[in-house]
Amino acid sequence: MAKLIRNLRVETDNWLLLKAGADGTPPAVPAEGDVIVPLSLWQLRKDALAARSGKTAVWLESKDSAEDVAADLHRLPLVAIHFPSIADGRGYSIARLLRERHGYKGEVRAIGAVFKDVLLGMQRCGFDTYALRDGEDADEALRAFDDLADTYQANVVEPLPLFRRRAII
Amino acid sequence: MYTYDEIDQRVVEQRVAQFRDQTRRFLAGTLIEEEFRPLRLRNGLYVQRFAPMLRVAIPYGMLSSRQLRTLAHIARKYDRDYGHFSTRQNIQYNWPKLEEVPDILAELATVQMHAIQTSGNCIRNITADHFGGIAKDEIVDSFVWCEILRQWSTFHPEFNWLPRKFKIAINGASADRTATHVHDIGLHAVRDAGGEIGFRVVVGGGLGRTPVVGPVIREFLPWQHLLTYLEAVLRVYNRYGRRDNLYKARIKILVRETGKDKFTEEVEAEWAHLKDGPNTLLAEEVARIAGRFTKPAYQTLPEHDASFAGQLATDTAFRNWYQRNVFAHKVPGYAAVTLSLKKTGVPPGDATSAQMEAVADLADQYSFGELRVSHEQNLILADVRVSDLHAVWQKAQGLGFATPNIGLLTNIICCPGGDFCSLANAKSIPVAQAIQERFDNLDYLHDIGEVDLNISGCMNACGHHHVGHIGVLGVDKNGEEWYQIEVGGNQGETRAGAANVRGASIGKVIGPSFARAQVPDVIERLITCYIDKRDSEVERFIDVVHRIGIEPFKEYVYGKADPQSPRRNRQLASA
């Protein structure tokens, strides 16, 4: 089972991430248990999926948009965003839009190329859980959250930019 | 000079510790090269042809003498005793050891310097007019706005992994000395009818493989909205910029493929959500940043200095230097001096540690301990008393920094090229030297007048060849170095109040490329054409190209017409 960081602790991940087959066939969804399904499957069968006994969440590819799930956020306990590589930064904008534009309060999870050096930026864009990629040293990764204490900009963790926080202090 | 507060200082120190850890993990093998690469790039560390290259940020080109001494110390201790000032107002070290880079960064942090975001697909060093704060045609002090953007862009969590690098330039004066139209975003300070300060926003300019003069997407953005508007532009780019092809990933391609009007609509729609949000700037913050800049304690001096006037009248060499290398200052009795790093025989932009220390001394003695780096790769003492100009000139001569060629043909902008850079197709430095040697006669050089000659060793165009009045591009043909020549490029209207405003333009290739040894001849023929065709000495090379087109230049170079009158031949031979 992949390692998950939640609330700055390493936890076991109880969600099952479902992926489409190589030919694009939608994955089979088990009747029980909590699953994260691809956006395409969600869009095809959202009512049936939402009625399952286990919880159902959606994962977005980096080319997808926050708007693709905006209307369904009230019934999604979790939205995962996939990072195909460290270089693809679209997921950061998606997460911020989910939080700041659509007011999403559920879990926003980073999946894919998720490792120590990207965690802090993800946190500041609204992610709150991180499915570390295979082989990543979770204890080492946890230290990343202390790397850089200050943020000049407004972000999801600090909704005011430093210049407005200074005014308060 | 901006002075860090304790938070600014902690930011750079923590970045050093973070990078030290990343380097340690890479050397220990727990961070693979593929992942270390983008991380080290975000700290300016390339792996070059022979060794790593470290690019240190000189935010908007401003340096204190203390910082310059530290740069000299680093060159001496960690490198081969010299550094290279780049066209992005940064300094590059070509020979550091990877394992020592964290120590270099720690030394930089002690003088409020860093290498943050000097490379990688993120927001890079913000560049500005090297005469910021002192030019007579200034509308705002661009350095204050640059510092606001430096802080906003530092570790911006959303825009750290963009499709491609992102360069912003701010022009605070009426003339454009920052090449704003060839940046990803160019900001021109303007005042509206009511006298309020704002910015004209240019997006999607750039050089490289696809040179574009960027369009204006907003004529007036009130200053309060600068950050929210930039966030809107960056967000549209981050979401929709192309990531499938490295060469189509810059914002200029997105703007072009989307269409300027549609792109502008998208930005405005995104901005509608962000406008008036928490990132809206406050007057108190602008004042706070401005207040953290040390200000030169100018003396009240007369406009006219009799001893200076005498020196100017009697000393021709001094007068030549004054005409080319001294820029008018808005405070009476002061002037800005450009120290030329373009001496013939020296790679453009290079300075040894001893030279850096000597310049630091000059800055201390004559210019309030501050200096600037220009995007034309020279150093500037911005606040010299007019009465000290002759003494500064004499000392600059002794240092080899008094070549009176600013704005002239031999003030060549040049990338490091194939001598150092692993991306280069061809060498650029020897070409610059050969051209400088050919045009070594100062009288002739001054007669030719203003010509920007820019050289890049490859399509990435670090030497800005597209906006040189004459541009030289190194190309690879079956493993051999060849050089393509362009004419008609222009970085923008750099002259305040010019009657014939000449905006930014991209040069046109004149024809088939040349072997390295032929390049000085080609330049000479272009210049001969110019001199034959100009209507007076006032008409500059670039003006003639615009008036008559490139055909006559082609003919002079490729021999379709008799290019040289006997009179001109004699003149060239004596030059």
XYZ file of C-alpha atoms in Angstrom:
744
model
C 0.000 0.000 0.000
C 1.351 3.393 -0.984
C 2.394 5.816 1.716
C 0.198 8.802 2.276
C 0.937 12.043 4.059
C -2.091 13.494 5.819
C -2.057 16.141 8.517
C 1.734 16.065 8.347
C 1.805 12.399 9.363
C 2.431 9.230 7.409
C -0.743 7.200 7.147
C -1.948 4.101 5.374
C -4.027 4.902 2.343
C -7.470 3.307 2.302
C -8.536 4.661 -1.042
C -8.265 2.519 -4.137
C -7.083 4.484 -7.174
C -8.715 3.157 -10.346
C -7.178 3.764 -13.736
C -8.489 3.174 -17.231
C -6.934 0.336 -19.194
C -4.185 1.016 -21.697
C -6.800 0.985 -24.472
C -8.989 3.435 -22.595
C -11.449 0.885 -21.237
C -12.991 2.207 -18.030
C -11.824 0.369 -14.903
C -14.153 -2.043 -13.097
C -15.496 -0.445 -9.947
C -15.798 -2.730 -6.900
C -19.159 -2.629 -5.112
C -17.593 -2.006 -1.707
C -14.785 0.219 -0.469
C -13.600 3.742 -1.192
C -12.455 4.394 -4.734
C -10.985 7.254 -6.767
C -12.227 7.027 -10.351
C -11.008 8.784 -13.487
C -12.936 11.891 -14.499
C -14.129 10.233 -17.708
C -15.798 7.417 -15.765
C -17.322 9.845 -13.297
C -18.804 11.885 -16.122
C -20.375 8.742 -17.629
C -21.881 7.267 -14.470
C -21.801 9.871 -11.720
C -25.235 9.128 -10.218
C -24.606 5.374 -9.989
C -21.140 5.956 -8.554
C -22.362 8.441 -5.973
C -24.940 5.874 -4.783
C -22.335 3.168 -4.022
C -22.051 1.993 -0.426
C -18.352 2.936 -0.369
C -17.201 6.505 -0.959
C -16.401 7.625 -4.493
C -13.895 10.306 -5.421
C -12.570 11.590 -8.756
C -9.075 12.114 -10.046
C -8.151 14.692 -12.629
C -5.368 14.642 -15.143
C -3.273 17.766 -15.447
C -5.072 18.699 -18.689
C -8.437 18.663 -16.889
C -9.966 21.674 -15.173
C -11.431 22.472 -11.807
C -14.563 23.432 -13.751
C -14.961 19.804 -14.858
C -15.991 18.803 -11.325
C -17.224 22.141 -10.001
C -20.905 21.201 -10.117
C -20.270 17.905 -8.288
C -18.041 19.098 -5.483
C -20.849 18.852 -2.898
C -20.916 15.084 -3.342
C -17.200 14.459 -3.752
C -15.325 13.829 -0.487
C -11.988 13.926 -2.304
C -10.562 15.212 -5.570
C -7.167 13.876 -6.598
C -4.944 15.624 -9.145
C -2.356 13.695 -11.086
C 1.146 15.053 -11.719
C 2.638 13.202 -14.706
C 6.076 14.687 -13.917
C 7.708 17.310 -11.747
C 7.694 19.678 -14.721
C 3.938 19.739 -15.292
C 2.637 22.483 -13.011
C -0.981 22.650 -14.175
C -2.143 20.734 -11.103
C -1.158 23.649 -8.868
C -3.595 25.958 -10.637
C -6.327 23.299 -10.533
C -5.933 22.899 -6.771
C -6.007 26.643 -6.119
C -9.098 27.055 -8.243
C -10.855 24.208 -6.397
C -10.118 25.878 -3.076
C -10.298 29.567 -3.841
C -12.793 29.846 -6.683
C -15.072 26.926 -5.920
C -14.710 26.928 -2.153
C -14.058 23.197 -1.996
C -13.524 21.998 1.580
C -12.999 18.278 0.922
C -9.654 16.511 0.543
C -7.414 17.547 -2.341
C -4.845 14.872 -2.983
C -1.670 14.943 -5.062
C -0.928 11.741 -6.968
C 1.800 10.816 -9.483
C 5.195 12.525 -9.315
C 4.832 13.360 -5.628
C 8.026 13.518 -3.578
C 9.820 15.622 -1.024
C 10.806 18.569 -3.147
C 7.344 19.426 -4.439
C 5.276 19.028 -1.274
C 5.586 22.556 0.073
C 4.383 24.181 -3.133
C 1.510 21.726 -3.307
C 0.463 22.504 0.256
C 0.421 26.225 -0.483
C -1.802 25.628 -3.507
C -4.406 23.762 -1.471
C -3.396 20.125 -1.394
C -3.799 18.470 1.978
C -2.885 14.860 1.297
C 0.011 13.509 -0.712
C 0.243 9.971 -2.113
C 4.020 9.588 -2.220
C 5.368 7.785 -5.241
C 6.854 4.345 -4.729
C 10.226 4.278 -3.022
C 9.972 7.773 -1.505
C 11.306 8.003 2.047
C 8.234 9.296 3.884
C 10.070 10.543 6.997
C 12.556 12.422 4.857
C 9.701 13.842 2.768
C 7.872 15.104 5.864
C 10.752 17.461 6.620
C 10.005 19.373 3.416
C 7.185 21.264 5.096
C 9.733 23.067 7.253
C 12.079 23.986 4.388
C 10.878 27.505 3.688
C 8.952 29.220 6.436
C 7.935 32.394 4.657
C 5.685 33.129 1.725
C 5.547 36.528 0.131
C 2.386 35.807 -1.840
C -1.172 35.131 -0.858
C -1.866 31.420 -1.176
C -4.279 28.826 0.156
C -2.438 28.364 3.455
C -1.843 32.099 3.895
C -4.809 33.846 2.305
C -3.135 37.221 2.791
C 0.120 38.232 1.124
C 3.002 39.050 3.440
C 2.519 42.794 2.961
C -1.004 42.554 4.422
C 0.131 40.237 7.210
C 2.878 42.713 8.119
C 0.235 45.413 8.401
C -1.601 43.242 10.950
C 1.515 42.381 12.930
C 19.880 49.732 -3.133
C 17.176 47.600 -1.506
C 18.082 46.418 2.004
C 16.703 43.084 3.204
C 14.625 42.865 6.343
C 14.814 39.785 8.552
C 12.212 37.904 6.525
C 13.993 38.568 3.226
C 17.197 37.338 4.852
C 15.562 34.185 6.234
C 14.126 33.394 2.796
C 17.566 33.273 1.172
C 19.174 31.429 4.086
C 16.497 28.744 4.122
C 16.845 28.362 0.377
C 20.560 27.715 0.847
C 19.798 24.995 3.406
C 17.155 23.467 1.146
C 19.537 23.399 -1.810
C 22.321 21.986 0.338
C 20.008 19.108 1.225
C 19.028 18.566 -2.418
C 22.700 18.515 -3.443
C 23.506 16.075 -0.627
C 20.715 13.726 -1.695
C 21.834 13.914 -5.318
C 25.440 13.134 -4.427
C 24.228 10.303 -2.152
C 22.214 8.873 -5.034
C 18.795 9.206 -3.417
C 17.731 12.012 -5.744
C 18.051 10.949 -9.367
C 19.572 13.260 -11.989
C 16.248 13.608 -13.801
C 14.680 15.150 -10.688
C 17.709 17.001 -9.382
C 18.020 18.746 -12.730
C 14.885 20.927 -12.506
C 15.611 21.540 -8.826
C 19.170 22.718 -9.405
C 18.035 24.793 -12.377
C 15.719 26.694 -10.036
C 18.888 27.710 -8.284
C 20.725 28.710 -11.426
C 22.918 25.646 -11.689
C 23.405 24.243 -15.173
C 25.659 21.420 -16.188
C 27.582 22.908 -19.068
C 30.008 21.746 -21.676
C 32.995 21.468 -19.357
C 31.708 22.106 -15.861
C 28.624 23.327 -14.051
C 27.626 26.938 -14.632
C 26.149 28.933 -11.770
C 24.025 31.957 -12.574
C 23.724 34.348 -9.662
C 20.827 36.797 -9.592
C 21.546 40.502 -9.622
C 17.966 41.640 -9.153
C 17.211 44.359 -11.732
C 20.963 44.762 -12.132
C 21.637 46.641 -8.877
C 24.750 45.924 -6.841
C 26.512 47.397 -3.840
C 30.290 47.582 -3.781
C 30.198 45.067 -0.912
C 28.229 42.625 -3.055
C 30.595 43.103 -5.979
C 33.549 42.328 -3.702
C 31.806 39.118 -2.652
C 31.258 38.237 -6.321
C 34.991 38.829 -6.853
C 35.833 36.679 -3.842
C 33.649 33.864 -5.179
C 35.316 34.086 -8.590
C 38.711 33.808 -6.938
C 37.920 31.098 -4.425
C 35.523 28.856 -6.332
C 36.120 29.649 -9.984
C 38.864 30.669 -12.371
C 39.141 34.220 -11.143
C 36.534 35.798 -13.384
C 32.796 36.095 -13.932
C 30.602 36.826 -16.920
C 27.917 39.524 -16.740
C 24.959 38.362 -18.806
C 22.320 40.095 -20.908
C 19.813 39.424 -18.136
C 21.787 41.592 -15.710
C 23.039 38.490 -13.858
C 26.535 37.119 -13.339
C 27.606 33.647 -14.380
C 30.435 31.511 -13.095
C 31.607 28.955 -15.577
C 33.720 26.657 -13.474
C 32.290 26.001 -9.993
C 32.316 22.526 -8.470
C 28.847 21.116 -7.933
C 29.581 20.083 -4.361
C 30.771 23.595 -3.522
C 27.720 25.395 -4.889
C 25.863 25.335 -1.538
C 28.885 27.073 0.029
C 28.856 29.699 -2.726
C 25.167 30.295 -2.093
C 25.838 30.641 1.626
C 28.471 33.290 0.909
C 26.027 35.121 -1.348
C 23.368 35.066 1.379
C 25.719 36.981 3.688
C 25.489 39.945 1.306
C 21.773 39.623 0.552
C 22.245 37.788 -2.722
C 21.019 34.493 -4.143
C 20.590 32.384 -7.277
C 16.864 31.864 -6.830
C 14.941 31.307 -10.074
C 17.804 32.323 -12.325
C 16.978 29.329 -14.481
C 14.214 26.751 -14.894
C 10.662 27.122 -16.140
C 9.632 29.705 -13.603
C 9.524 33.482 -13.211
C 13.078 34.718 -13.720
C 14.967 37.773 -12.532
C 12.941 40.919 -13.237
C 14.961 43.256 -15.431
C 14.876 47.022 -15.497
C 16.316 50.140 -17.041
C 19.915 50.443 -15.856
C 19.324 54.187 -15.501
C 16.401 53.661 -13.121
C 16.124 56.308 -10.432
C 18.368 58.785 -12.216
C 17.078 59.315 -15.758
C 15.544 62.652 -16.608
C 12.705 60.978 -18.494
C 11.727 58.772 -15.565
C 8.044 58.271 -14.739
C 8.490 55.892 -11.805
C 11.523 54.438 -10.070
C 11.383 51.048 -11.756
C 13.554 49.431 -9.060
C 10.809 49.780 -6.456
C 8.391 47.965 -8.738
C 10.997 45.372 -9.620
C 11.522 44.628 -5.933
C 7.768 44.287 -5.418
C 7.735 41.772 -8.265
C 10.879 40.048 -6.998
C 9.170 39.327 -3.714
C 5.888 38.327 -5.340
C 7.611 35.934 -7.752
C 9.989 34.356 -5.222
C 8.852 30.751 -4.644
C 5.443 31.526 -6.103
C 3.817 28.165 -5.392
C 1.462 28.158 -8.364
C 3.883 29.374 -11.012
C 7.024 27.425 -10.212
C 6.495 24.770 -12.912
C 5.412 26.756 -15.945
C 5.506 25.415 -19.508
C 8.701 27.400 -20.035
C 10.836 30.159 -18.532
C 9.147 33.489 -17.920
C 10.872 36.854 -18.145
C 9.412 40.140 -16.999
C 10.885 43.583 -17.671
C 9.815 46.908 -16.236
C 10.452 50.183 -17.962
C 9.984 53.211 -15.734
C 10.939 55.930 -18.217
C 9.550 57.350 -21.432
C 12.371 55.830 -23.486
C 12.524 52.027 -23.452
C 15.956 50.880 -22.317
C 14.769 47.441 -21.191
C 13.676 45.786 -24.450
C 10.207 45.326 -22.936
C 8.664 44.268 -26.242
C 10.755 41.114 -26.412
C 9.905 39.843 -22.930
C 7.191 37.421 -21.857
C 5.691 40.376 -20.030
C 6.864 43.938 -20.523
C 5.531 46.676 -18.272
C 5.776 50.341 -19.221
C 5.072 52.850 -16.496
C 2.574 55.451 -17.687
C 0.463 58.209 -16.193
C -3.192 58.537 -17.098
C -4.948 61.842 -17.762
C -5.492 62.288 -14.033
C -1.800 61.793 -13.277
C -2.301 58.362 -11.715
C 0.516 55.850 -12.172
C -0.163 52.638 -14.015
C 1.388 50.218 -16.466
C 0.946 49.449 -20.123
C 1.096 45.664 -20.352
C 2.876 43.918 -23.213
C 2.587 40.138 -23.325
C 4.113 37.498 -25.538
C 7.211 39.109 -26.938
C 10.377 37.107 -27.138
C 13.495 36.120 -29.015
C 14.692 32.544 -29.457
C 13.580 30.462 -32.439
C 10.401 32.438 -32.961
C 11.175 36.116 -32.392
C 8.064 38.176 -31.720
C 7.486 41.817 -30.856
C 4.921 41.465 -28.086
C 1.500 43.095 -28.415
C -0.009 45.455 -25.851
C -2.908 43.698 -24.124
C -3.781 46.529 -21.765
C -3.058 50.198 -22.263
C -3.426 51.213 -18.636
C -3.389 49.023 -15.557
C -3.636 51.034 -12.344
C -0.643 50.168 -10.146
C -2.805 48.708 -7.362
C -3.756 45.857 -9.666
C -0.295 44.907 -10.859
C -0.006 41.637 -8.936
C -3.549 40.397 -9.524
C -3.270 41.143 -13.236
C 0.067 39.335 -13.507
C -1.435 36.377 -11.654
C -4.240 36.287 -14.217
C -1.755 36.271 -17.116
C 0.397 33.622 -15.443
C -2.580 31.432 -14.609
C -3.881 31.481 -18.182
C -0.375 30.609 -19.341
C 0.164 27.887 -16.736
C -3.124 26.227 -17.650
C -3.099 26.587 -21.428
C 0.503 27.121 -22.513
C 1.806 24.272 -24.664
C 3.715 21.569 -22.880
C 3.975 19.120 -25.766
C 6.807 20.883 -27.562
C 9.680 22.672 -25.851
C 10.000 25.079 -28.751
C 6.349 26.100 -28.653
C 6.021 26.426 -24.912
C 6.730 30.136 -24.414
C 3.767 32.429 -23.815
C 4.384 34.142 -27.169
C 3.183 30.975 -28.925
C 0.069 30.792 -26.730
C -0.715 34.439 -27.477
C -0.163 33.904 -31.182
C -2.103 30.643 -31.444
C -4.969 31.887 -29.278
C -4.982 35.278 -30.961
C -4.228 38.473 -29.102
C -7.879 39.455 -28.648
C -9.024 36.054 -27.426
C -6.023 35.754 -25.144
C -6.728 39.195 -23.712
C -10.353 38.167 -23.076
C -9.176 35.081 -21.200
C -6.828 37.153 -19.059
C -9.499 39.729 -18.323
C -12.018 36.979 -17.450
C -9.529 35.414 -15.029
C -8.641 38.811 -13.642
C -12.311 39.556 -12.936
C -12.064 36.877 -10.228
C -8.775 38.116 -8.788
C -9.224 41.872 -9.073
C -9.505 43.656 -5.722
C -8.488 40.434 -3.934
C -5.847 40.240 -1.203
C -2.959 40.657 -3.670
C -4.171 44.153 -4.498
C -1.226 46.409 -3.690
C -1.365 49.006 -0.965
C 0.222 52.443 -1.078
C 1.780 51.645 2.311
C 3.547 48.621 0.844
C 4.902 50.571 -2.124
C 6.137 53.213 0.345
C 7.607 50.547 2.637
C 9.575 48.976 -0.231
C 10.705 52.383 -1.492
C 11.802 53.218 2.043
C 14.032 50.152 2.215
C 16.113 51.459 -0.685
C 19.146 53.395 0.405
C 19.179 56.748 -1.344
C 22.361 58.514 -2.415
C 22.982 61.606 -0.285
C 23.288 64.002 -3.209
C 24.977 67.315 -2.613
C 23.534 70.529 -3.947
C 25.824 71.208 -6.872
C 25.816 73.797 -9.615
C 24.626 72.707 -13.041
C 27.861 73.980 -14.552
C 31.371 72.931 -13.468
C 34.151 75.105 -14.839
C 37.024 72.632 -14.448
C 34.974 69.915 -16.150
C 34.081 72.269 -18.984
C 37.762 73.016 -19.428
C 38.741 69.342 -19.518
C 36.019 68.678 -22.055
C 37.195 71.510 -24.268
C 40.871 70.587 -24.254
C 40.999 66.789 -24.041
C 39.676 65.076 -27.160
C 39.962 61.548 -25.788
C 38.071 62.571 -22.682
C 35.433 64.258 -24.827
C 34.979 61.127 -26.971
C 34.500 59.050 -23.857
C 32.136 61.603 -22.335
C 29.999 61.678 -25.462
C 29.636 57.926 -25.619
C 29.863 56.657 -22.040
C 28.290 59.350 -19.869
C 24.529 59.647 -19.417
C 22.680 62.720 -18.127
C 21.448 62.618 -14.532
C 18.277 64.173 -13.195
C 20.162 65.676 -10.230
C 22.214 68.765 -11.201
C 25.962 68.242 -11.054
C 25.795 64.428 -11.353
C 26.143 62.004 -14.258
C 26.002 58.254 -14.885
C 29.139 56.585 -16.214
C 29.140 53.369 -18.199
C 32.251 51.275 -17.668
C 32.643 49.321 -20.881
C 33.238 45.580 -20.526
C 33.708 45.474 -24.293
C 37.379 46.095 -24.716
C 38.767 44.490 -27.847
C 40.295 41.133 -27.035
C 38.185 40.485 -23.948
C 35.035 38.345 -24.115
C 32.084 40.789 -23.835
C 30.749 40.947 -20.271
C 33.736 39.220 -18.656
C 35.437 40.734 -15.616
C 38.243 39.374 -13.466
C 38.087 39.410 -9.668
C 40.708 42.153 -9.581
C 38.661 44.255 -11.994
C 35.520 43.709 -9.946
C 37.321 44.834 -6.815
C 38.716 47.869 -8.593
C 35.234 48.807 -9.789
C 33.935 48.349 -6.238
C 36.595 50.811 -5.116
C 35.544 53.264 -7.825
C 31.921 52.901 -6.722
C 32.894 53.608 -3.120
C 34.985 56.588 -4.010
C 32.780 58.196 -6.646
C 29.256 56.750 -6.669
C 27.906 56.143 -3.158
C 29.083 52.521 -3.135
C 26.514 51.400 -5.684
C 26.558 50.270 -9.290
C 24.391 48.658 -11.907
C 24.750 45.944 -14.517
C 23.186 46.752 -17.883
C 21.554 44.242 -20.209
C 24.194 45.369 -22.673
C 26.691 43.708 -20.313
C 28.415 46.791 -19.001
C 28.783 48.190 -15.472
C 27.410 51.577 -14.556
C 28.359 54.081 -11.871
C 25.074 55.922 -11.688
C 25.799 58.834 -9.362
C 29.150 60.392 -10.234
C 29.767 64.101 -9.640
C 30.431 65.865 -12.920
C 33.550 67.363 -11.357
C 34.853 63.804 -10.800
C 34.258 62.575 -14.343
C 37.781 63.240 -15.546
C 39.287 61.362 -12.587
C 36.875 58.442 -13.072
C 37.749 58.351 -16.764
C 41.458 58.195 -15.999
C 40.987 55.377 -13.504
C 38.661 53.519 -15.849
C 41.329 53.775 -18.550
C 43.821 52.156 -16.221
C 41.378 49.295 -15.669
C 40.597 48.825 -19.353
C 36.990 49.927 -18.838
C 37.089 53.233 -20.680
C 36.580 52.057 -24.258
C 34.439 54.899 -25.597
C 32.100 52.641 -27.516
C 28.715 52.687 -25.760
C 26.061 52.557 -28.456
C 28.710 51.939 -31.114
C 29.418 48.924 -33.253
C 31.999 47.389 -30.930
C 29.733 47.521 -27.843
C 28.727 44.017 -28.855
C 26.159 42.021 -26.919
C 27.377 38.456 -26.973
C 26.407 35.173 -25.300
C 29.116 32.840 -23.912
C 28.675 30.672 -27.022
C 30.382 27.447 -27.948
C 33.406 28.172 -25.803
C 31.296 27.444 -22.732
C 27.677 26.665 -23.460
C 26.527 23.143 -24.257
C 23.545 24.451 -26.208
C 25.585 26.550 -28.621
C 25.965 25.607 -32.281
C 28.915 27.882 -32.728
C 31.371 30.066 -30.903
C 30.391 33.681 -30.436
C 33.202 35.278 -28.442
C 35.902 34.920 -31.155
C 33.478 36.423 -33.678
C 32.940 39.428 -31.417
C 36.688 39.812 -31.042
C 37.338 39.592 -34.772
C 34.726 42.288 -35.418
C 36.121 44.503 -32.663
C 39.597 44.112 -34.133
C 38.358 45.025 -37.606
C 36.698 48.193 -36.323
C 39.488 49.232 -34.014
C 39.867 52.731 -35.472
C 38.007 55.008 -33.097
C 37.487 57.863 -35.521
C 35.912 55.506 -38.017
C 33.838 53.884 -35.276
C 32.486 57.251 -34.180
C 31.817 58.212 -37.789
C 29.693 55.069 -38.203
C 27.677 56.148 -35.177
C 25.101 54.148 -33.295
C 24.896 50.486 -34.224
C 23.765 47.664 -31.969
C 25.583 44.501 -32.978
C 24.399 41.372 -31.169
C 25.750 37.831 -31.421
C 24.143 34.564 -30.335
C 25.783 31.164 -30.572
C 22.473 29.399 -31.207
C 18.744 29.840 -31.779
C 18.113 30.361 -28.073
C 19.236 33.908 -28.781
C 20.855 34.725 -25.430
C 22.879 37.334 -27.316
C 19.637 39.018 -28.485
C 20.721 38.843 -32.141
C 17.149 39.380 -33.373
C 17.077 42.888 -31.923
C 20.569 43.913 -32.961
C 20.621 46.475 -35.767
C 23.002 43.839 -37.045
C 22.459 40.362 -35.650
C 24.822 37.412 -35.960
C 23.548 33.892 -35.280
C 25.765 30.820 -35.040
C 24.289 27.844 -36.888
C 25.403 24.296 -37.332
C 25.764 22.919 -40.850
C 26.835 19.284 -40.902
C 28.908 19.764 -37.797
C 30.542 22.994 -38.977
C 30.084 26.461 -37.509
C 28.387 28.979 -39.808
C 26.976 32.400 -39.171
C 23.721 33.870 -40.376
C 23.448 37.648 -40.571
C 20.321 39.698 -39.881
C 19.778 43.421 -40.235
C 16.983 45.723 -39.107
C 16.353 44.473 -35.578
C 15.844 46.975 -32.804
C 15.465 46.547 -29.048
C 13.077 49.500 -28.766
C 13.284 53.276 -28.652
C 16.137 53.860 -26.238
C 16.397 57.628 -26.855
C 14.217 59.876 -24.742
C 12.230 62.337 -26.801
C 13.489 61.071 -30.164
C 11.771 62.742 -33.111
C 11.663 59.601 -35.252
C 10.558 57.006 -32.712
C 11.909 53.622 -33.731
C 10.029 50.878 -31.877
C 11.118 47.305 -31.299
C 11.591 45.221 -34.432
C 12.978 41.827 -35.389
C 15.865 41.633 -37.847
C 15.620 39.994 -41.257
C 18.103 37.403 -42.501
C 20.040 38.792 -45.473
C 20.831 35.454 -47.122
C 23.002 32.348 -46.930
C 25.321 32.071 -43.944
C 29.070 32.563 -43.751
C 32.171 30.911 -42.338
C 33.538 32.517 -39.203
C 36.481 34.143 -40.956
C 34.139 35.920 -43.389
C 32.001 37.598 -40.723
C 34.130 40.758 -40.238
C 34.126 41.291 -44.037
C 30.370 40.957 -44.129
C 29.943 43.471 -41.316
C 32.283 45.825 -43.119
C 30.231 45.579 -46.302
C 27.029 46.276 -44.393
C 28.637 49.323 -42.866
C 29.953 50.462 -46.256
C 26.451 50.198 -47.650
C 25.151 52.244 -44.753
C 27.727 54.973 -45.183
C 27.129 55.150 -48.923
C 23.372 55.378 -48.464
C 22.931 57.556 -45.412
C 21.650 61.043 -46.062
C 23.680 62.564 -43.243
C 25.597 61.575 -40.137
C 22.419 61.981 -38.148
C 20.735 59.117 -39.978
C 21.705 55.987 -38.066
C 22.292 52.522 -39.507
C 18.904 51.307 -38.301
C 17.187 54.357 -39.806
C 18.739 53.649 -43.194
C 17.640 50.003 -43.070
C 14.087 51.155 -42.376
C 14.193 53.730 -45.135
C 15.678 51.668 -47.974
C 14.992 48.070 -46.887
C 17.478 45.223 -46.788
C 17.937 44.706 -50.543
C 20.803 47.199 -50.948
C 22.553 45.612 -47.965
C 22.183 42.180 -49.555
C 23.700 43.488 -52.740
C 26.704 44.925 -50.969
C 27.301 41.639 -49.179
C 26.557 39.126 -51.922
C 28.103 41.161 -54.706
C 25.147 41.718 -57.029
C 26.224 45.297 -57.417
C 29.516 47.085 -57.250
C 29.636 47.477 -53.520
C 32.589 49.700 -52.918
C 33.554 52.925 -54.494
C 37.336 53.488 -54.682
C 36.974 56.294 -52.174
C 35.359 53.927 -49.654
C 38.010 51.284 -50.275
C 40.697 53.715 -49.304
C 38.813 54.696 -46.209
C 38.379 51.069 -45.137
C 41.990 50.292 -45.810
C 43.092 53.090 -43.561
C 40.594 52.172 -40.838
